Amino acid sequence: MGKRVKTYFWKKKDLLLGAAVFWLLFGLVFYLCDLNPKPFVYAVCLTAFLLLTGLATGFFLYLRHMQKLEGMAKLAEEGLGSDLPADSAEEKLYAGALLAVQKKKEEAQEILQRELEDARRYYALWSHQIKTPLAALKLLVREEEPDRRAMELELLQAGQYVEMALQYQRMAGGTGDLVLQEYSLEKLVKQAVKKTAPLFIYKKLGLEIGEMAGTVVTDEKWLVFVLEQVLTNAVKYTRKGTVRIRQEGETLVVEDTGMGILPEDLPRVFEWGYTGFNGREDKHSTGIGLCLCRQMMGRLDHGIRLESAPGVGTKVYLDLAREQFAIE
């Protein structure tokens, strides 16, 4: 209560100061004119009575108003925004503001809940998938003459799973991990090719890299991760033939001669957890790699799209043009 009294009278300080100045000036006039002070005393007493009556009435209304606002805030906090009592225009404005805040809160909670559920599903799937290369490595090291190439392949797969989990964490953290600089496009492509080379060797697939010219403003770690995912998918779904990487202006094209994607699956390949027909056939597809690629390319202000036909192959277009961010 004491705090309410202090707050209320502080809001009325201009009125109280004005009354004090008026009484002072009025008394000064009576004094200088040597007038009978009784009318002045009567006037001061009357105005003081009216002022105090008005302040007391106003304080009572102020208390009732604050209690009503507190009740509205409590209802909004409990999710009962539709039951907010609002009589005056001011209270309706408060009610509208509280409803807007409540709606934003509910939307934020829904987004958080979806993200937590996605994370739970992802890490459950990740913990299951990481067991495959680890189990394979365990069997390989028990052999009298371990297959070095097969071991490298399993290590690469395990490393990719770990890198995907790290990139997932970075995505959850927003763009704070981004370091935008100017890089040689050729060097970025060679980094991704070097990391995925064991896959090409193991499956005996050809790789053709066209002439790469110019630079790109991007984040090295994020873009190389996207290239690795695209190349890994190209190898995974290509039984024989060649994977080609070429540059078309500011767009990088990765083309394979694999099984291709069904027309009904193509619009959904970037959805979280969607594996499609090819993924269900592969049994090891998580349906997360391409979704992460799209999200990361979006954060980088790049673009990604697919063209594919069953039995012909798939083309992945990475649009590296960007305008929004400056070089660090």
Coordinates of C-alpha atoms in Angstrom, one line a residue:
M1 CA 0.0 0.0 0.0
G2 CA 2.8 2.4 0.9
K3 CA 4.3 2.0 -2.5
R4 CA 0.9 2.7 -4.2
V5 CA 0.5 5.9 -2.1
K6 CA 3.9 7.1 -3.0
T7 CA 3.4 6.3 -6.7
Y8 CA 0.0 8.0 -6.8
F9 CA 1.1 11.2 -5.1
W10 CA 4.2 11.4 -7.3
K11 CA 1.9 11.3 -10.3
K12 CA 0.0 14.3 -8.7
K13 CA 3.1 16.3 -7.8
D14 CA 2.3 18.9 -10.4
L15 CA -1.2 19.5 -9.0
L16 CA 0.2 19.8 -5.4
L17 CA 3.0 22.1 -6.5
G18 CA 0.5 24.3 -8.3
A19 CA -1.7 24.5 -5.3
A20 CA 1.2 25.4 -3.0
V21 CA 2.4 28.1 -5.5
F22 CA -1.2 29.5 -5.7
W23 CA -1.5 29.7 -1.9
L24 CA 1.9 31.4 -1.6
L25 CA 1.1 34.0 -4.2
F26 CA -2.4 34.6 -2.8
G27 CA -0.9 35.1 0.7
L28 CA 1.8 37.4 -0.6
V29 CA -0.9 39.6 -2.2
F30 CA -2.8 39.8 1.1
Y31 CA 0.4 40.6 3.0
L32 CA 1.6 43.3 0.6
C33 CA -1.8 45.0 0.5
D34 CA -2.2 44.7 4.2
L35 CA -5.6 43.0 3.9
N36 CA -7.6 41.1 6.5
P37 CA -6.1 37.6 6.5
K38 CA -9.3 35.9 7.4
P39 CA -10.6 35.6 3.8
F40 CA -7.2 34.2 2.8
V41 CA -7.4 31.5 5.5
Y42 CA -11.0 30.6 4.6
A43 CA -10.0 30.3 0.9
V44 CA -7.0 28.2 1.7
C45 CA -9.0 25.9 4.0
L46 CA -11.7 25.5 1.4
T47 CA -9.4 24.8 -1.5
A48 CA -7.3 22.4 0.7
F49 CA -10.5 20.5 1.6
L50 CA -11.6 20.3 -2.0
L51 CA -8.0 19.2 -3.1
L52 CA -7.8 16.5 -0.4
T53 CA -11.3 15.3 -1.2
G54 CA -10.4 15.1 -4.9
L55 CA -7.1 13.4 -4.1
A56 CA -8.7 10.8 -1.8
T57 CA -11.4 10.0 -4.4
G58 CA -8.8 9.8 -7.1
F59 CA -6.6 7.5 -5.0
F60 CA -9.6 5.2 -4.4
L61 CA -10.3 5.0 -8.1
Y62 CA -6.6 4.5 -8.8
L63 CA -6.5 1.6 -6.4
R64 CA -9.5 0.0 -8.0
H65 CA -8.0 0.6 -11.4
M66 CA -4.7 -1.0 -10.5
Q67 CA -6.4 -4.0 -8.9
K68 CA -8.4 -4.5 -12.1
L69 CA -5.3 -4.3 -14.2
E70 CA -3.6 -6.8 -11.9
G71 CA -6.5 -9.2 -12.3
M72 CA -6.4 -8.8 -16.1
A73 CA -2.6 -9.5 -16.1
K74 CA -3.2 -12.6 -13.9
L75 CA -5.9 -13.9 -16.2
A76 CA -3.7 -13.3 -19.2
E77 CA -0.8 -15.1 -17.5
E78 CA -3.1 -18.1 -16.8
G79 CA -4.1 -18.2 -20.4
L80 CA -7.6 -16.8 -19.8
G81 CA -7.2 -13.8 -22.1
S82 CA -10.7 -14.1 -23.6
D83 CA -12.2 -13.5 -20.1
L84 CA -10.4 -10.2 -19.5
P85 CA -12.9 -7.6 -18.0
A86 CA -12.7 -4.3 -19.8
D87 CA -15.1 -1.4 -19.3
S88 CA -13.4 1.8 -20.2
A89 CA -11.5 2.6 -23.5
E90 CA -8.3 2.6 -21.5
E91 CA -8.9 -0.9 -20.1
K92 CA -9.8 -2.2 -23.5
L93 CA -6.4 -1.0 -24.8
Y94 CA -4.8 -2.8 -21.8
A95 CA -6.8 -5.9 -22.6
G96 CA -5.8 -5.8 -26.2
A97 CA -2.1 -5.4 -25.3
L98 CA -2.3 -8.3 -22.9
L99 CA -4.0 -10.5 -25.4
A100 CA -1.3 -9.7 -27.9
V101 CA 1.4 -10.6 -25.4
Q102 CA -0.4 -13.8 -24.5
K103 CA -0.7 -14.7 -28.2
K104 CA 3.0 -14.1 -28.7
K105 CA 3.8 -16.1 -25.6
E106 CA 1.7 -19.0 -26.8
E107 CA 3.3 -18.9 -30.3
A108 CA 6.8 -18.8 -28.7
Q109 CA 5.9 -21.8 -26.5
E110 CA 4.6 -23.7 -29.5
I111 CA 7.8 -23.0 -31.5
L112 CA 10.0 -24.0 -28.5
Q113 CA 8.0 -27.2 -28.0
R114 CA 8.3 -28.1 -31.7
E115 CA 12.1 -27.4 -31.6
L116 CA 12.5 -29.5 -28.4
E117 CA 10.5 -32.4 -30.0
D118 CA 12.5 -32.2 -33.2
A119 CA 15.7 -32.2 -31.1
R120 CA 14.5 -35.2 -29.1
R121 CA 13.7 -37.1 -32.3
Y122 CA 16.9 -36.1 -33.9
Y123 CA 19.2 -37.2 -31.1
A124 CA 17.3 -40.4 -30.6
L125 CA 17.8 -41.1 -34.3
W126 CA 21.4 -39.9 -34.2
S127 CA 22.2 -42.2 -31.2
H128 CA 20.8 -45.1 -33.2
Q129 CA 22.5 -44.3 -36.5
I130 CA 26.0 -43.7 -34.9
K131 CA 26.0 -47.3 -33.7
T132 CA 26.2 -48.6 -37.2
P133 CA 29.7 -47.3 -38.2
L134 CA 31.0 -48.0 -34.6
A135 CA 29.8 -51.6 -34.7
A136 CA 31.3 -52.0 -38.2
L137 CA 34.6 -50.6 -37.0
K138 CA 34.5 -53.0 -34.0
L139 CA 34.2 -56.0 -36.3
L140 CA 36.9 -54.7 -38.7
V141 CA 39.5 -54.3 -36.0
R142 CA 39.0 -57.9 -34.9
E143 CA 40.0 -59.2 -38.3
E144 CA 43.5 -60.5 -38.7
E145 CA 44.1 -58.2 -41.6
P146 CA 41.6 -55.3 -41.3
D147 CA 40.3 -53.7 -44.5
R148 CA 41.8 -50.3 -44.2
R149 CA 39.6 -48.8 -46.9
A150 CA 36.5 -50.1 -45.3
M151 CA 37.7 -48.7 -41.9
E152 CA 38.2 -45.3 -43.5
L153 CA 34.7 -45.4 -44.9
E154 CA 33.2 -46.2 -41.5
L155 CA 35.3 -43.5 -39.8
L156 CA 34.1 -41.0 -42.5
Q157 CA 30.5 -42.0 -41.8
A158 CA 30.9 -41.6 -38.1
G159 CA 32.6 -38.3 -38.5
Q160 CA 29.8 -37.1 -40.7
Y161 CA 27.2 -38.0 -38.1
V162 CA 29.2 -36.1 -35.4
E163 CA 29.6 -33.1 -37.7
M164 CA 25.9 -33.1 -38.4
A165 CA 25.1 -33.1 -34.7
L166 CA 27.5 -30.1 -34.2
Q167 CA 26.0 -28.2 -37.1
Y168 CA 22.5 -28.9 -35.7
Q169 CA 23.7 -27.3 -32.5
R170 CA 25.1 -24.3 -34.3
M171 CA 21.8 -23.9 -36.2
A172 CA 20.0 -23.8 -32.9
G173 CA 22.3 -21.1 -31.8
G174 CA 21.3 -18.7 -34.6
T175 CA 23.8 -16.9 -36.8
G176 CA 26.3 -16.2 -34.0
D177 CA 28.6 -18.9 -35.3
L178 CA 28.8 -17.3 -38.8
V179 CA 32.1 -15.9 -39.9
L180 CA 31.5 -14.3 -43.4
Q181 CA 34.6 -13.9 -45.5
E182 CA 35.7 -14.0 -49.1
Y183 CA 36.9 -17.5 -50.1
S184 CA 38.1 -19.1 -53.3
L185 CA 35.3 -21.3 -54.6
E186 CA 37.8 -23.8 -56.0
K187 CA 39.4 -24.3 -52.5
L188 CA 36.0 -24.8 -50.8
V189 CA 35.0 -27.4 -53.4
K190 CA 38.3 -29.2 -53.0
Q191 CA 37.8 -29.3 -49.2
A192 CA 34.5 -31.0 -49.6
V193 CA 35.8 -33.4 -52.2
K194 CA 38.8 -34.4 -50.1
K195 CA 36.6 -35.2 -47.1
T196 CA 34.2 -37.4 -49.2
A197 CA 36.9 -39.0 -51.4
P198 CA 36.8 -42.4 -49.6
L199 CA 33.1 -42.7 -50.6
F200 CA 34.0 -42.3 -54.3
I201 CA 36.9 -44.7 -54.0
Y202 CA 34.8 -47.3 -52.2
K203 CA 32.0 -47.3 -54.7
K204 CA 34.3 -46.8 -57.6
L205 CA 32.5 -43.8 -58.9
G206 CA 33.9 -41.2 -61.2
L207 CA 34.2 -37.5 -60.2
E208 CA 34.5 -34.7 -62.6
I209 CA 35.2 -31.1 -61.4
G210 CA 34.8 -28.3 -63.9
E211 CA 36.9 -25.2 -63.9
M212 CA 36.2 -23.1 -60.8
A213 CA 36.7 -19.3 -61.0
G214 CA 36.2 -16.4 -58.7
T215 CA 35.4 -16.1 -55.0
V216 CA 32.3 -16.3 -52.8
V217 CA 31.4 -14.4 -49.7
T218 CA 30.2 -17.1 -47.2
D219 CA 31.0 -19.0 -44.1
E220 CA 33.7 -21.7 -44.9
K221 CA 32.6 -24.2 -42.3
W222 CA 28.9 -24.0 -43.1
L223 CA 29.2 -24.1 -46.9
V224 CA 31.7 -27.0 -46.9
F225 CA 29.3 -28.9 -44.7
V226 CA 26.5 -28.4 -47.2
L227 CA 28.8 -29.5 -50.1
E228 CA 29.8 -32.6 -48.1
Q229 CA 26.1 -33.5 -47.6
V230 CA 25.3 -33.0 -51.3
L231 CA 28.2 -35.1 -52.4
T232 CA 27.5 -37.8 -49.9
N233 CA 23.9 -38.0 -51.1
A234 CA 25.1 -38.1 -54.7
V235 CA 27.4 -41.1 -53.9
K236 CA 24.8 -42.8 -51.7
Y237 CA 22.2 -42.9 -54.4
T238 CA 24.5 -43.6 -57.4
R239 CA 25.4 -47.2 -58.1
K240 CA 27.5 -46.5 -61.2
G241 CA 28.5 -43.6 -63.3
T242 CA 29.9 -40.2 -62.5
V243 CA 29.3 -37.2 -60.2
R244 CA 30.0 -33.9 -61.8
I245 CA 30.6 -30.5 -60.2
R246 CA 30.5 -27.4 -62.3
Q247 CA 30.1 -23.7 -62.0
E248 CA 27.3 -21.7 -63.8
G249 CA 27.9 -18.1 -63.0
E250 CA 27.4 -17.7 -59.3
T251 CA 25.7 -21.1 -59.0
L252 CA 27.5 -24.4 -58.2
V253 CA 25.9 -27.5 -59.7
V254 CA 26.4 -31.0 -58.4
E255 CA 25.0 -33.6 -60.8
D256 CA 24.9 -37.3 -60.5
T257 CA 23.8 -40.3 -62.6
G258 CA 22.0 -42.0 -59.7
M259 CA 18.5 -43.4 -59.2
G260 CA 16.9 -40.0 -59.1
I261 CA 13.9 -38.8 -57.1
L262 CA 10.3 -39.6 -57.6
P263 CA 8.2 -36.6 -58.7
E264 CA 5.9 -36.9 -55.7
D265 CA 8.9 -36.9 -53.3
L266 CA 10.7 -33.9 -55.0
P267 CA 8.6 -31.1 -53.4
R268 CA 9.3 -32.6 -49.9
V269 CA 12.9 -33.5 -49.9
F270 CA 13.8 -30.5 -47.8
E271 CA 11.3 -31.2 -45.1
W272 CA 12.5 -32.3 -41.6
G273 CA 12.6 -36.1 -41.3
Y274 CA 11.2 -36.8 -44.8
T275 CA 13.1 -39.6 -46.5
G276 CA 10.9 -40.5 -49.4
F277 CA 11.0 -43.7 -51.4
N278 CA 14.8 -43.6 -51.8
G279 CA 15.4 -43.1 -48.1
R280 CA 13.1 -45.9 -47.2
E281 CA 14.9 -48.2 -49.6
D282 CA 18.3 -47.1 -48.2
K283 CA 17.3 -47.8 -44.5
H284 CA 20.1 -45.5 -43.3
S285 CA 18.6 -42.2 -44.4
T286 CA 17.6 -39.8 -41.6
G287 CA 15.8 -37.2 -43.7
I288 CA 17.7 -34.5 -41.8
G289 CA 20.7 -33.7 -44.0
L290 CA 18.9 -31.8 -46.8
C291 CA 16.7 -30.0 -44.3
L292 CA 19.9 -28.7 -42.5
C293 CA 21.4 -27.8 -45.8
R294 CA 18.4 -25.7 -46.7
Q295 CA 18.3 -24.0 -43.3
M296 CA 22.1 -23.3 -43.4
M297 CA 21.9 -21.9 -47.0
G298 CA 19.1 -19.7 -45.9
R299 CA 21.1 -18.3 -43.0
L300 CA 24.0 -17.7 -45.4
D301 CA 21.6 -15.9 -47.8
H302 CA 22.3 -18.5 -50.4
G303 CA 19.8 -20.7 -52.2
I304 CA 19.5 -24.4 -52.9
R305 CA 17.1 -26.3 -55.2
L306 CA 16.9 -29.7 -56.9
E307 CA 16.0 -31.1 -60.3
S308 CA 15.7 -34.8 -60.6
A309 CA 14.1 -37.6 -62.7
P310 CA 13.9 -41.3 -61.8
G311 CA 16.6 -43.4 -63.5
V312 CA 18.3 -40.3 -64.8
G313 CA 19.9 -38.6 -61.8
T314 CA 19.7 -35.5 -59.7
K315 CA 21.1 -32.0 -60.0
V316 CA 21.6 -29.8 -57.0
Y317 CA 21.9 -26.1 -57.6
L318 CA 23.7 -24.0 -54.9
D319 CA 23.1 -20.3 -55.6
L320 CA 26.0 -18.5 -53.9
A321 CA 25.0 -15.0 -54.8
R322 CA 24.3 -12.8 -51.7
E323 CA 23.6 -9.2 -50.9
Q324 CA 22.4 -8.8 -47.3
F325 CA 25.6 -9.4 -45.3
A326 CA 28.9 -7.6 -45.3
I327 CA 32.3 -9.2 -45.2
E328 CA 33.8 -9.4 -41.8

